[in-house]
Amino acid sequence: LTRAFKKQIYAEFDDALLADGFGAMSTGDGGRVPTATLHDACFVIEALGGTAKADFMRHCCAKFLHDYHNAFAASEPHAKLEYTHKRFEWWTRLMDQFDAKWARVFPDKWHMDEELTREFCEITKLSLQQTLQQDALLDVTALVKSLQCCLSFEKELGERFVRDIEELQRELDPAEIERMIEQERRDAELRHQAAAEAGEDDDGGGDGGGSAAGGGAVNPHSVEAIKMRFEQFRREQEKQDRAAQLLRQGGG
């Protein structure tokens, strides 16, 4: 039954994506599926559990990016450095199409546009690396322009996707935020206690490097990193509030 559900949903999405010009083939019957039906199907996928959601998102990303992968393949003229700007123009058109329809299909909490962009960036990175390795005589002008395009695109991504701590604070439940912060404090105390019992120096085993100790650099998008940034933000806010209060008292 689960396999039948998945097969039907994949076929419906393949039809809808192909109708919008995404993907090379469909496993469905070519019928039009209402946006609301596709949206509800996402929750069925989510309810299946396991890797069903991740597998489905990868499948959809592959459909969305099928034509991009072909248009900028190593054998195609647009794979050259001087056409780097066309890669990002392609992404802009994709996001326009996604926002117009598909943003209403996928649940907001899936952040499908972010996942789609991540896959786009991965394909672009590998493609440009291949181009640089194959081209023995690089055009310096083309290389500089390509770099400028990449930097501009990076800035555009920041404007679209990076959410500040204040926005995160508005989105999260206050009780959940307090729980996350309290858990981080308890973890820090345990790390400090373990370091003290092991006879390590406080500077080496305290809070300063606790989050990343033994695990390398912390992923800036992980829950741990978000907690750390939020706690830092709150401490800074408290300092500013105390400073403002002292100024008011001094003025009085």
CSV table of C-alpha atoms in Angstrom, one decimal:
chain,number,residue,atom,x,y,z
A,1,LEU,CA,0.0,0.0,0.0
A,2,THR,CA,2.8,2.4,0.9
A,3,ARG,CA,4.6,1.6,-2.4
A,4,ALA,CA,1.3,2.3,-4.3
A,5,PHE,CA,0.9,5.6,-2.5
A,6,LYS,CA,4.4,6.7,-3.3
A,7,LYS,CA,4.1,5.6,-7.0
A,8,GLN,CA,0.9,7.6,-7.5
A,9,ILE,CA,2.3,10.7,-5.8
A,10,TYR,CA,5.5,10.6,-7.8
A,11,ALA,CA,3.5,10.2,-11.0
A,12,GLU,CA,1.3,13.2,-10.2
A,13,PHE,CA,4.3,15.4,-9.5
A,14,ASP,CA,6.1,14.2,-12.6
A,15,ASP,CA,3.1,15.1,-14.7
A,16,ALA,CA,2.8,18.6,-13.1
A,17,LEU,CA,6.5,19.3,-13.3
A,18,LEU,CA,6.6,18.2,-17.0
A,19,ALA,CA,3.6,20.4,-17.8
A,20,ASP,CA,5.6,23.3,-16.4
A,21,GLY,CA,8.7,22.4,-18.5
A,22,PHE,CA,10.6,20.5,-15.9
A,23,GLY,CA,12.0,17.0,-16.4
A,24,ALA,CA,12.4,14.9,-19.5
A,25,MET,CA,9.7,12.3,-18.9
A,26,SER,CA,6.8,11.4,-16.6
A,27,THR,CA,5.6,8.2,-15.0
A,28,GLY,CA,2.0,9.5,-14.9
A,29,ASP,CA,-0.8,9.6,-17.4
A,30,GLY,CA,-0.4,13.3,-18.4
A,31,GLY,CA,-3.4,14.5,-16.5
A,32,ARG,CA,-3.5,17.9,-14.8
A,33,VAL,CA,-3.4,17.8,-11.0
A,34,PRO,CA,-4.7,20.7,-8.9
A,35,THR,CA,-2.2,22.6,-6.7
A,36,ALA,CA,-4.2,21.8,-3.6
A,37,THR,CA,-4.0,18.1,-4.4
A,38,LEU,CA,-0.2,18.2,-4.8
A,39,HIS,CA,0.1,20.2,-1.6
A,40,ASP,CA,-1.9,17.5,0.3
A,41,ALA,CA,0.2,14.8,-1.3
A,42,CYS,CA,3.3,16.3,0.4
A,43,PHE,CA,1.8,15.6,3.8
A,44,VAL,CA,1.2,12.0,2.8
A,45,ILE,CA,4.8,11.7,1.8
A,46,GLU,CA,5.8,13.2,5.2
A,47,ALA,CA,3.5,10.7,7.0
A,48,LEU,CA,5.3,7.7,5.4
A,49,GLY,CA,8.3,8.5,7.6
A,50,GLY,CA,11.8,7.2,7.2
A,51,THR,CA,13.6,8.6,4.2
A,52,ALA,CA,10.4,9.1,2.2
A,53,LYS,CA,10.5,12.9,2.5
A,54,ALA,CA,14.2,13.3,1.7
A,55,ASP,CA,14.0,10.9,-1.2
A,56,PHE,CA,10.9,12.7,-2.6
A,57,MET,CA,12.6,16.1,-2.3
A,58,ARG,CA,15.7,14.8,-4.1
A,59,HIS,CA,13.5,13.4,-6.9
A,60,CYS,CA,11.7,16.8,-7.3
A,61,CYS,CA,15.0,18.7,-7.3
A,62,ALA,CA,16.3,16.4,-10.0
A,63,LYS,CA,13.2,17.2,-12.1
A,64,PHE,CA,13.5,20.9,-11.6
A,65,LEU,CA,17.2,21.0,-12.5
A,66,HIS,CA,17.1,18.4,-15.3
A,67,ASP,CA,17.3,21.0,-18.1
A,68,TYR,CA,19.9,23.1,-16.2
A,69,HIS,CA,22.1,20.0,-15.9
A,70,ASN,CA,21.9,19.4,-19.7
A,71,ALA,CA,22.2,23.0,-20.8
A,72,PHE,CA,25.4,23.6,-18.9
A,73,ALA,CA,27.0,20.1,-19.3
A,74,ALA,CA,30.7,20.1,-20.1
A,75,SER,CA,30.1,19.4,-23.8
A,76,GLU,CA,27.8,22.4,-24.1
A,77,PRO,CA,29.0,25.9,-25.2
A,78,HIS,CA,27.4,27.6,-22.1
A,79,ALA,CA,29.6,25.5,-19.8
A,80,LYS,CA,32.4,28.0,-20.6
A,81,LEU,CA,33.4,30.6,-18.0
A,82,GLU,CA,32.3,33.5,-20.1
A,83,TYR,CA,28.7,32.2,-19.8
A,84,THR,CA,28.7,32.0,-16.0
A,85,HIS,CA,26.1,34.8,-15.8
A,86,LYS,CA,23.7,32.7,-17.8
A,87,ARG,CA,23.8,30.0,-15.1
A,88,PHE,CA,22.5,32.5,-12.5
A,89,GLU,CA,20.0,34.0,-14.9
A,90,TRP,CA,18.7,30.4,-15.3
A,91,TRP,CA,18.3,30.2,-11.5
A,92,THR,CA,16.5,33.5,-11.4
A,93,ARG,CA,13.9,32.2,-13.9
A,94,LEU,CA,13.6,29.0,-11.9
A,95,MET,CA,12.9,30.9,-8.7
A,96,ASP,CA,10.3,33.1,-10.5
A,97,GLN,CA,8.5,29.9,-11.6
A,98,PHE,CA,8.8,28.3,-8.2
A,99,ASP,CA,7.4,31.4,-6.4
A,100,ALA,CA,4.5,31.7,-8.9
A,101,LYS,CA,3.2,28.2,-8.3
A,102,TRP,CA,5.4,25.7,-6.6
A,103,ALA,CA,5.9,27.6,-3.4
A,104,ARG,CA,2.2,26.9,-2.7
A,105,VAL,CA,2.7,23.2,-3.4
A,106,PHE,CA,5.4,22.3,-1.0
A,107,PRO,CA,4.9,23.0,2.8
A,108,ASP,CA,6.7,26.1,4.0
A,109,LYS,CA,8.6,24.0,6.7
A,110,TRP,CA,10.2,22.0,3.9
A,111,HIS,CA,12.1,25.1,2.7
A,112,MET,CA,12.0,23.5,-0.8
A,113,ASP,CA,13.4,26.6,-2.5
A,114,GLU,CA,16.5,26.5,-0.2
A,115,GLU,CA,17.0,22.8,-1.0
A,116,LEU,CA,16.5,23.4,-4.7
A,117,THR,CA,19.1,26.2,-4.6
A,118,ARG,CA,21.5,24.1,-2.6
A,119,GLU,CA,21.3,21.4,-5.3
A,120,PHE,CA,21.7,24.1,-8.0
A,121,CYS,CA,24.9,25.4,-6.3
A,122,GLU,CA,26.3,21.9,-6.0
A,123,ILE,CA,25.8,21.2,-9.7
A,124,THR,CA,27.3,24.6,-10.6
A,125,LYS,CA,30.3,24.1,-8.3
A,126,LEU,CA,31.2,20.8,-9.8
A,127,SER,CA,30.6,22.0,-13.4
A,128,LEU,CA,32.8,25.1,-12.9
A,129,GLN,CA,35.5,23.0,-11.3
A,130,GLN,CA,35.4,20.7,-14.3
A,131,THR,CA,35.6,23.6,-16.7
A,132,LEU,CA,38.7,25.1,-14.8
A,133,GLN,CA,40.4,21.7,-14.9
A,134,GLN,CA,39.8,21.1,-18.6
A,135,ASP,CA,40.7,24.6,-19.8
A,136,ALA,CA,44.5,24.7,-20.0
A,137,LEU,CA,44.6,28.3,-21.3
A,138,LEU,CA,42.3,30.3,-19.1
A,139,ASP,CA,41.1,33.7,-20.2
A,140,VAL,CA,41.9,36.0,-17.3
A,141,THR,CA,39.1,38.5,-18.2
A,142,ALA,CA,36.5,35.7,-18.4
A,143,LEU,CA,37.8,34.3,-15.1
A,144,VAL,CA,37.4,37.7,-13.3
A,145,LYS,CA,33.9,38.2,-14.7
A,146,SER,CA,33.0,34.7,-13.7
A,147,LEU,CA,34.2,35.4,-10.1
A,148,GLN,CA,32.2,38.7,-10.1
A,149,CYS,CA,29.1,36.8,-11.1
A,150,CYS,CA,29.6,34.3,-8.4
A,151,LEU,CA,30.0,37.0,-5.8
A,152,SER,CA,26.9,38.8,-6.9
A,153,PHE,CA,25.0,35.6,-6.8
A,154,GLU,CA,26.2,34.8,-3.3
A,155,LYS,CA,24.9,38.2,-2.2
A,156,GLU,CA,21.6,37.6,-3.9
A,157,LEU,CA,21.3,34.3,-2.0
A,158,GLY,CA,22.0,36.1,1.2
A,159,GLU,CA,19.2,38.6,0.6
A,160,ARG,CA,16.8,35.8,-0.2
A,161,PHE,CA,17.6,33.1,2.4
A,162,VAL,CA,19.5,34.5,5.3
A,163,ARG,CA,17.2,35.1,8.2
A,164,ASP,CA,18.4,37.1,11.2
A,165,ILE,CA,18.0,36.1,14.8
A,166,GLU,CA,15.1,38.5,15.4
A,167,GLU,CA,13.1,36.7,12.7
A,168,LEU,CA,14.0,33.4,14.1
A,169,GLN,CA,12.8,34.6,17.5
A,170,ARG,CA,9.4,35.5,16.1
A,171,GLU,CA,9.1,32.2,14.4
A,172,LEU,CA,10.0,29.9,17.3
A,173,ASP,CA,7.8,29.4,20.3
A,174,PRO,CA,9.2,31.3,23.3
A,175,ALA,CA,9.0,28.3,25.5
A,176,GLU,CA,11.0,26.3,23.0
A,177,ILE,CA,13.6,29.0,22.8
A,178,GLU,CA,14.0,28.9,26.6
A,179,ARG,CA,14.2,25.2,26.6
A,180,MET,CA,16.9,25.2,23.9
A,181,ILE,CA,18.9,27.8,25.9
A,182,GLU,CA,18.6,26.0,29.2
A,183,GLN,CA,19.7,22.8,27.6
A,184,GLU,CA,22.7,24.5,26.1
A,185,ARG,CA,23.6,25.9,29.6
A,186,ARG,CA,23.3,22.5,31.2
A,187,ASP,CA,25.4,20.9,28.4
A,188,ALA,CA,28.1,23.6,29.0
A,189,GLU,CA,28.1,23.0,32.7
A,190,LEU,CA,28.5,19.2,32.1
A,191,ARG,CA,31.4,19.9,29.7
A,192,HIS,CA,33.0,22.2,32.2
A,193,GLN,CA,32.6,19.6,35.0
A,194,ALA,CA,34.0,16.8,32.9
A,195,ALA,CA,37.0,18.9,32.0
A,196,ALA,CA,37.6,19.8,35.6
A,197,GLU,CA,37.4,16.2,36.7
A,198,ALA,CA,39.8,15.2,34.0
A,199,GLY,CA,42.3,17.8,35.3
A,200,GLU,CA,42.1,19.9,32.2
A,201,ASP,CA,42.7,23.6,32.2
A,202,ASP,CA,39.4,25.6,32.4
A,203,ASP,CA,40.4,27.7,29.3
A,204,GLY,CA,40.8,24.5,27.3
A,205,GLY,CA,37.7,22.7,28.4
A,206,GLY,CA,35.2,25.5,29.2
A,207,ASP,CA,32.4,27.0,27.3
A,208,GLY,CA,34.6,28.8,24.8
A,209,GLY,CA,35.3,25.7,22.6
A,210,GLY,CA,32.7,23.3,24.0
A,211,SER,CA,30.2,23.3,21.1
A,212,ALA,CA,32.8,22.5,18.5
A,213,ALA,CA,35.1,20.4,20.7
A,214,GLY,CA,35.9,17.1,19.1
A,215,GLY,CA,33.6,17.8,16.2
A,216,GLY,CA,35.3,20.4,14.0
A,217,ALA,CA,33.6,23.5,12.8
A,218,VAL,CA,29.9,23.9,13.7
A,219,ASN,CA,27.5,24.0,10.8
A,220,PRO,CA,26.1,27.6,10.9
A,221,HIS,CA,22.6,26.2,10.0
A,222,SER,CA,22.5,23.5,12.7
A,223,VAL,CA,20.3,23.7,15.8
A,224,GLU,CA,23.4,24.1,17.9
A,225,ALA,CA,24.7,27.1,15.9
A,226,ILE,CA,21.3,28.7,16.0
A,227,LYS,CA,21.0,28.3,19.7
A,228,MET,CA,24.5,29.8,20.2
A,229,ARG,CA,23.6,32.8,18.0
A,230,PHE,CA,20.3,33.4,19.7
A,231,GLU,CA,21.9,33.3,23.2
A,232,GLN,CA,24.6,35.7,22.1
A,233,PHE,CA,21.9,38.0,20.6
A,234,ARG,CA,20.0,37.9,23.9
A,235,ARG,CA,23.1,38.7,26.0
A,236,GLU,CA,23.8,41.7,23.7
A,237,GLN,CA,20.2,42.8,24.0
A,238,GLU,CA,20.4,42.6,27.8
A,239,LYS,CA,23.6,44.6,27.8
A,240,GLN,CA,21.9,47.3,25.7
A,241,ASP,CA,18.9,47.3,27.9
A,242,ARG,CA,21.0,47.8,31.0
A,243,ALA,CA,23.0,50.5,29.3
A,244,ALA,CA,19.8,52.3,28.3
A,245,GLN,CA,18.5,52.0,31.9
A,246,LEU,CA,21.7,53.5,33.3
A,247,LEU,CA,21.5,56.4,30.9
A,248,ARG,CA,17.9,57.1,31.9
A,249,GLN,CA,18.8,57.0,35.6
A,250,GLY,CA,21.7,59.3,35.0
A,251,GLY,CA,19.5,61.7,33.1
A,252,GLY,CA,17.0,61.7,35.8
